Short mmCIF file of C-alpha atoms in Angstrom, two decimals:
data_model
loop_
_atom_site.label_atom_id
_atom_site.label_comp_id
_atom_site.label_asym_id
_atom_site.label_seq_id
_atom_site.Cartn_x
_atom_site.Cartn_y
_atom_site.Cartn_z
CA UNK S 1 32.18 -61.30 19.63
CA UNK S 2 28.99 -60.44 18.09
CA UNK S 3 27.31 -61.10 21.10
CA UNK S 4 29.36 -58.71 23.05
CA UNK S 5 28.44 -56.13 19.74
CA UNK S 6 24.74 -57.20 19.96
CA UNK S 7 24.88 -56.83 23.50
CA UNK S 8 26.16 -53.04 23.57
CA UNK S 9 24.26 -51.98 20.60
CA UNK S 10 20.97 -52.93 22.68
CA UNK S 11 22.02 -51.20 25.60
CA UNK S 12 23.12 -48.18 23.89
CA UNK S 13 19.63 -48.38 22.03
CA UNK S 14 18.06 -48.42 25.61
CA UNK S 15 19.83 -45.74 26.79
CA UNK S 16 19.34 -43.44 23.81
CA UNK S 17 15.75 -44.05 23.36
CA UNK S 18 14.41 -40.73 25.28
CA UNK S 19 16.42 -38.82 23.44
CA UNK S 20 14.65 -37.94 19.65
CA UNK S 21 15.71 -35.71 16.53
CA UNK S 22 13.42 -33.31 15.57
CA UNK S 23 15.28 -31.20 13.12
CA UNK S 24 14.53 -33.34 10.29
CA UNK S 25 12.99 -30.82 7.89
CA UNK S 26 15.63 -28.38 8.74
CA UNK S 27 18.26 -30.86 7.70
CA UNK S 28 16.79 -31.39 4.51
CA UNK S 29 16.01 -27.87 3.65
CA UNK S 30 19.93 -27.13 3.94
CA UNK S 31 21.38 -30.43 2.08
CA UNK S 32 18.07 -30.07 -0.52
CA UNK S 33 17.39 -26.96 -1.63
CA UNK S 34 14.57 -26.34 -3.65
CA UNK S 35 14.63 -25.83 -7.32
CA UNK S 36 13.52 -22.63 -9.19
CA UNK S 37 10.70 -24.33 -10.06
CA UNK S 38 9.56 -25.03 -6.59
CA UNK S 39 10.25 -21.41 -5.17
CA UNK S 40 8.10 -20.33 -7.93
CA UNK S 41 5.24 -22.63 -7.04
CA UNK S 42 5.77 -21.51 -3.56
CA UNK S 43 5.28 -17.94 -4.17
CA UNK S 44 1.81 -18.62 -6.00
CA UNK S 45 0.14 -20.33 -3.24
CA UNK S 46 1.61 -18.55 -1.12
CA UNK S 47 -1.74 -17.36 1.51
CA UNK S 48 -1.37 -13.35 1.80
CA UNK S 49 -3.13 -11.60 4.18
CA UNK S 50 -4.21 -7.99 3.72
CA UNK S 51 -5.87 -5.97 6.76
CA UNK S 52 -9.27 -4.49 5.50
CA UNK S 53 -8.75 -1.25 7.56
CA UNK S 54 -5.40 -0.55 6.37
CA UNK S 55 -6.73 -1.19 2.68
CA UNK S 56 -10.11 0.96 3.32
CA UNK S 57 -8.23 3.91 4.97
CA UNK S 58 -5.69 3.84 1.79
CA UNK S 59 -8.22 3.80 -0.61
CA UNK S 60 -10.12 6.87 1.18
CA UNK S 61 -7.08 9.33 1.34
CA UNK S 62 -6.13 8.01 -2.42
CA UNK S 63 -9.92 8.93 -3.82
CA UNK S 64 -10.34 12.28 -1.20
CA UNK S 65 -6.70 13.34 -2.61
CA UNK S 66 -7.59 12.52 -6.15
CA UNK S 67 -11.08 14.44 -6.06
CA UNK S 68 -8.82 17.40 -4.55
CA UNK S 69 -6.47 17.41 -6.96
CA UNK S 70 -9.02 16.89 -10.03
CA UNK S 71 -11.98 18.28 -9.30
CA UNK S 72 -13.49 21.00 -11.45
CA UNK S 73 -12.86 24.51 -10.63
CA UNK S 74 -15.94 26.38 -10.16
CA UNK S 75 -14.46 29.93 -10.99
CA UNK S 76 -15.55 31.55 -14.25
CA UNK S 77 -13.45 34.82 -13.35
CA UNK S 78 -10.93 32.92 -15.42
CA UNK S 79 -12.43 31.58 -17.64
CA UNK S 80 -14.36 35.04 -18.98
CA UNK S 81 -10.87 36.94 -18.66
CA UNK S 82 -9.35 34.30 -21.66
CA UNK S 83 -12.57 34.31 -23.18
CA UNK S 84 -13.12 37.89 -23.61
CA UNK S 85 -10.15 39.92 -22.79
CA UNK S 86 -11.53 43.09 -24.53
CA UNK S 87 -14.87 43.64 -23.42
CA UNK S 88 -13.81 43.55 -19.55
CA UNK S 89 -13.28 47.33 -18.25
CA UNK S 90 -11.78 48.14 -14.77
CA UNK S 91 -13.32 50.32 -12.82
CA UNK S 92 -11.39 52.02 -9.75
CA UNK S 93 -12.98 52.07 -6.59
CA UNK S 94 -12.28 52.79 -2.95
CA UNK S 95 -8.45 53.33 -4.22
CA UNK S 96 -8.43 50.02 -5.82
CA UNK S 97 -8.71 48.87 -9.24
CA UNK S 98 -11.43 46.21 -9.92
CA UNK S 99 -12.90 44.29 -13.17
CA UNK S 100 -16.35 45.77 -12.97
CA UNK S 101 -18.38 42.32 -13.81
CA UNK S 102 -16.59 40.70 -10.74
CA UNK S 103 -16.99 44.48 -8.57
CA UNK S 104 -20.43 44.08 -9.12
CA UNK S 105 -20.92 40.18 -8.47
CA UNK S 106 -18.91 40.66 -5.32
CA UNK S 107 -21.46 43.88 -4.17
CA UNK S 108 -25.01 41.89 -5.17
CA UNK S 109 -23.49 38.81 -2.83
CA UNK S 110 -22.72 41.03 -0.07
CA UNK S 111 -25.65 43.22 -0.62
CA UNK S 112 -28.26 40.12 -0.22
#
């Protein structure tokens, strides 16, 4: 009898032989999963990779909307009417009513 087992085993073995597993790893990831631990140590090495365009082209519309939003304000209109609101005096001219030291900035650009 265990030559008629021996016998079958080996020709089953022949038969079989072209045919391989390959899931192996998936098998094991589903009956083992990894610990806490491990996921953790997987997420540090993990390799990341960051396009340089993408990063460049952020990092110019972050710095040209910052210097929009931030820069200085080169009026001093505003800055005189707080200053000194008593010593401005309107002055009225063509119909409209003007703060004379701006009237007469406004004139001397357009004049030149």
């Amino acid at each position: 009898m265990n030559t008629d087992r021996e016998q079958i085993k080996q020709r089953l073995d022949e038969e079989l032989r072209p045919v391989t597993f390959t899931g192996h790893e998936q098998v094991l990831r589903q009956t083992h999963p990894p610990t806490g631990r491990a996921r953790l140590l997987a997420l540090w090495n993990k390799e990341l990779e960051i396009p340089l365009k993408a990063v460049g082209a952020c990092t110019a519309i972050l710095v040209t909307g910052a210097l929009l939003l931030y820069s200085p304000h080169t009026g001093t209109e505003t800055q005189q009417a707080v200053q000194q609101p008593g010593q401005r005096e309107l002055i009225k001219a063509g119909g409209n009513m003007y703060w004379k030291d701006i009237y007469e900035r406004a004139v001397k650009r357009y004049e030149n």
